XYZ file of C-alpha atoms in Angstrom:
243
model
C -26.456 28.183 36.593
C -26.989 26.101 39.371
C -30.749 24.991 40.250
C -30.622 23.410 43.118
C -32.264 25.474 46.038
C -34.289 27.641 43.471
C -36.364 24.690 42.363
C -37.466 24.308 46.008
C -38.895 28.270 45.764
C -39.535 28.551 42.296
C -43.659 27.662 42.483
C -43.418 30.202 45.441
C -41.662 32.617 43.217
C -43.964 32.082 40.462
C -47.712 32.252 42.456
C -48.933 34.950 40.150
C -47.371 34.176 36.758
C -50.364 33.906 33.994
C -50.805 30.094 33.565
C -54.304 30.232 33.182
C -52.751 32.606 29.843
C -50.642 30.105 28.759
C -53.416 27.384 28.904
C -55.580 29.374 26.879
C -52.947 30.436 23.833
C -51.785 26.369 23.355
C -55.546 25.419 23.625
C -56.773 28.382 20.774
C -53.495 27.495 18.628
C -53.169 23.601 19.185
C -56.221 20.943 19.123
C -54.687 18.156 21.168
C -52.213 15.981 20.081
C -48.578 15.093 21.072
C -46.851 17.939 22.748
C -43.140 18.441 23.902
C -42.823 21.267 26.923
C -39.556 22.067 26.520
C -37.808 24.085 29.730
C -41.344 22.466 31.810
C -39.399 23.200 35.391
C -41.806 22.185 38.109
C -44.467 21.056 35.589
C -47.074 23.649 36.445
C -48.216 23.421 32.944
C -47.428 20.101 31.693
C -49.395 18.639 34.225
C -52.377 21.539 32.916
C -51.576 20.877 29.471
C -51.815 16.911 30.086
C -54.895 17.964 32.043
C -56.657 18.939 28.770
C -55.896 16.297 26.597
C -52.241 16.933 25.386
C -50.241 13.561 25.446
C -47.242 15.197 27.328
C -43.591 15.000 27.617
C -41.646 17.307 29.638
C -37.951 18.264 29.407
C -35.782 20.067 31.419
C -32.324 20.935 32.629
C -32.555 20.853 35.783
C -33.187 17.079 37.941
C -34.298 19.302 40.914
C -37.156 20.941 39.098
C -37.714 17.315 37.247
C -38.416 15.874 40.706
C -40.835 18.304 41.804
C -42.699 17.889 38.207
C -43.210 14.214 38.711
C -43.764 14.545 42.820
C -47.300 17.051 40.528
C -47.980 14.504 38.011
C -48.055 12.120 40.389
C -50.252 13.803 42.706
C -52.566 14.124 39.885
C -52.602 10.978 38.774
C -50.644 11.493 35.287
C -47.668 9.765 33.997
C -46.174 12.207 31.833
C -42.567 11.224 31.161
C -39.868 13.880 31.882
C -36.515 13.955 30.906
C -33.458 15.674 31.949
C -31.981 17.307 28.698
C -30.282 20.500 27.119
C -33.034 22.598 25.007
C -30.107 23.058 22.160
C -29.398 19.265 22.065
C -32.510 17.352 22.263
C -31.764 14.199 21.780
C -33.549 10.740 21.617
C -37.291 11.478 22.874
C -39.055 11.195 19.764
C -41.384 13.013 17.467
C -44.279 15.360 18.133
C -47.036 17.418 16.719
C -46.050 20.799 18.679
C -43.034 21.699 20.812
C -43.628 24.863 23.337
C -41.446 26.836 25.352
C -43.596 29.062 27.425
C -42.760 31.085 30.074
C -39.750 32.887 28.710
C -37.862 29.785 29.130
C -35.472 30.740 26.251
C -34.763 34.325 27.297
C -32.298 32.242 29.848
C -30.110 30.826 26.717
C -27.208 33.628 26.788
C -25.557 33.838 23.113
C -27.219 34.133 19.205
C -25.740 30.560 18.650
C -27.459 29.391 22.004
C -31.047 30.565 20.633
C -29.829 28.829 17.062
C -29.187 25.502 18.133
C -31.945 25.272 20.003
C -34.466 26.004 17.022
C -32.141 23.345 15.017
C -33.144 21.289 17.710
C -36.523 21.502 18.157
C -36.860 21.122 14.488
C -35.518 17.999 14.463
C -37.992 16.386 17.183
C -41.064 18.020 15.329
C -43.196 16.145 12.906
C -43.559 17.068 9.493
C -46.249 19.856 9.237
C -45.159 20.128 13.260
C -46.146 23.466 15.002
C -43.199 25.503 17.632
C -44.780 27.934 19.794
C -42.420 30.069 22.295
C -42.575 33.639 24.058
C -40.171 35.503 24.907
C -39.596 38.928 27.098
C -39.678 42.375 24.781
C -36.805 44.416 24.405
C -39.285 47.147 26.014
C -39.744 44.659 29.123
C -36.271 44.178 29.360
C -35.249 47.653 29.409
C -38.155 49.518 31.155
C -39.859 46.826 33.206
C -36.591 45.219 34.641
C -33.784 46.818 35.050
C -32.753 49.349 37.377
C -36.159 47.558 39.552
C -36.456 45.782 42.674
C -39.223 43.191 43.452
C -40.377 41.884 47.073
C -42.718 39.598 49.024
C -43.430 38.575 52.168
C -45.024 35.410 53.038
C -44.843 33.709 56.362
C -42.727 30.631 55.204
C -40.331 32.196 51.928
C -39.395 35.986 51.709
C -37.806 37.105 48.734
C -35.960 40.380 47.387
C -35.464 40.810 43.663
C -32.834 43.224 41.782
C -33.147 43.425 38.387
C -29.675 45.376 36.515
C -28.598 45.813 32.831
C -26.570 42.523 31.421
C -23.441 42.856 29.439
C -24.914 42.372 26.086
C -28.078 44.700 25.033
C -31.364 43.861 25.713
C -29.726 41.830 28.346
C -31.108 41.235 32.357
C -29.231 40.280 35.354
C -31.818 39.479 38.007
C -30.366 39.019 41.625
C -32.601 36.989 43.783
C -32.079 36.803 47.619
C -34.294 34.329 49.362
C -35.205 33.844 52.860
C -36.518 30.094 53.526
C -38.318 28.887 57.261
C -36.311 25.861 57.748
C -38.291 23.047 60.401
C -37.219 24.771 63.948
C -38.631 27.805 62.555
C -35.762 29.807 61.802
C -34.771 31.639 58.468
C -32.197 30.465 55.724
C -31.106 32.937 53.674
C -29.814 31.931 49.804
C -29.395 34.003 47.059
C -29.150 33.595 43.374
C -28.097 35.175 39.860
C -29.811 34.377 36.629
C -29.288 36.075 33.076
C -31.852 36.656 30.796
C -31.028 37.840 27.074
C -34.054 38.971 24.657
C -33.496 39.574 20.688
C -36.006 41.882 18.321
C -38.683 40.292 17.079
C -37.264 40.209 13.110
C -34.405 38.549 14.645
C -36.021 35.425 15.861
C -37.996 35.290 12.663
C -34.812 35.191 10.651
C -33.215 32.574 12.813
C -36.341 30.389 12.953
C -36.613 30.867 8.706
C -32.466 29.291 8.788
C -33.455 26.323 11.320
C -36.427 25.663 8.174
C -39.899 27.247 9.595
C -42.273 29.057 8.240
C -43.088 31.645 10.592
C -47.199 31.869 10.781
C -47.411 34.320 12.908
C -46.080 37.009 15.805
C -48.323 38.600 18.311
C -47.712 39.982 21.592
C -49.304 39.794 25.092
C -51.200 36.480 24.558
C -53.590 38.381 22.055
C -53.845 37.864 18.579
C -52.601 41.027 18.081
C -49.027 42.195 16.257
C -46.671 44.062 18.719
C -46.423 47.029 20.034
C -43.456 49.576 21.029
C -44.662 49.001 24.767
C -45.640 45.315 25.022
C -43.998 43.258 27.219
C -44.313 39.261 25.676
C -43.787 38.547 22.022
C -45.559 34.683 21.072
C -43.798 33.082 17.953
C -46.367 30.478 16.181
C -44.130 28.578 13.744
C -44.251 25.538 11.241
C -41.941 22.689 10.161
C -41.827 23.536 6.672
C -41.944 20.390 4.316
């Protein structure tokens, strides 16, 4: 999956996601610290995270999105280092208290191996005692909220048009995104992109995080403290480096 013109759109895309959510979940599970954001795209909440206290490093796969994280933590004054890396290969960027991936950043890894390596992964770069925290998109979301739905705004300088249709596997999302973009002389590009999200039951991510050697502390839903629910729509993992 290519990046490149989406990581121009994407903080236009995402206007109305729940940071402010996010923020408040790593704050009530996580007292400061070192902290690895792993899949940080455009750094909307390393830069918050780093904001609060968190000694920050960002990862991504994407340069694109890197560049418009650092253009933020610039603009605010922070030198968080970034890196451009694979979430299933992590390699060389040290140890930390807690590791997040927020935002249903995972969802986007496409096989059961995919989602394996990367909790072998994270693992690794975690201290001992070291807390993983993740959400990920519901089954229920992916089915009900997603497919067979189509998503639009209008704003004066990026349009967009969103189709959401069943993926190959189950529990699966292809989301087809066309984008109209005001270029300088005031007329519209158009660009469109694909991107594939996959989702797993909850028990099945517990099992897989148990093999990479956590101890899973808890799974709640919705960014409450709450188990889940046939109809909720984000499931939050809170997990431990076991010793």
């Amino acid at each position: 999956m290519s990046y490149n013109r989406f990581a121009s759109v994407y903080d236009a895309l995402m206007q109305d996601a729940p940071y402010d959510e996010w923020e408040a979940y790593l704050q009530r599970e996580v007292k400061g610290g070192s902290l690895l954001d792993i899949g940080c795209g455009t750094g909307e909440l390393a830069v918050r995270f780093a904001r609060v206290g968190f000694q920050v490093t960002g990862i991504d796969l994407s340069d694109d999105m890197l560049a418009i994280a650092r253009e933020k933590a610039e603009a605010n004054g922070m030198n968080i280092p970034l890196f451009q890396q694979d979430m299933r290969e992590l390699d060389g960027i040290g140890q930390f208290d807690t590791a997040v991936i927020f935002c249903d950043s995972l969802n986007y890894l496409q096989s059961e191996e995919d989602v394996k390596q990367t909790f072998q992964s994270v693992f690794s770069c975690l201290k001992e005692d070291g807390l993983f925290l993740f959400d990920v998109h519901s089954s229920f979301k992916m089915n009900h909220v997603f497919v067979e739905q189509t998503f639009a705004d209008a704003a004066e300088d990026i349009s967009f048009i969103w189709n959401a249709f069943p993926g190959e596997h189950p529990d699966s999302v292809e989301h087809e995104l066309t984008f109209f973009v005001q270029t300088e002389n005031g007329e519209y590009e158009r660009f469109d992109e694909l991107h594939y999200q996959r989702t797993f039951e909850p028990k099945v991510y517990e099992q897989w995080l148990k093999e990479a050697g956590f101890y899973v502390e808890a799974i709640t839903a919705d960014f409450t403290n709450g188990a889940p629910a046939p109809e909720s729509e984000r499931i939050f993992f809170k997990a431990r480096k076991s010793s």
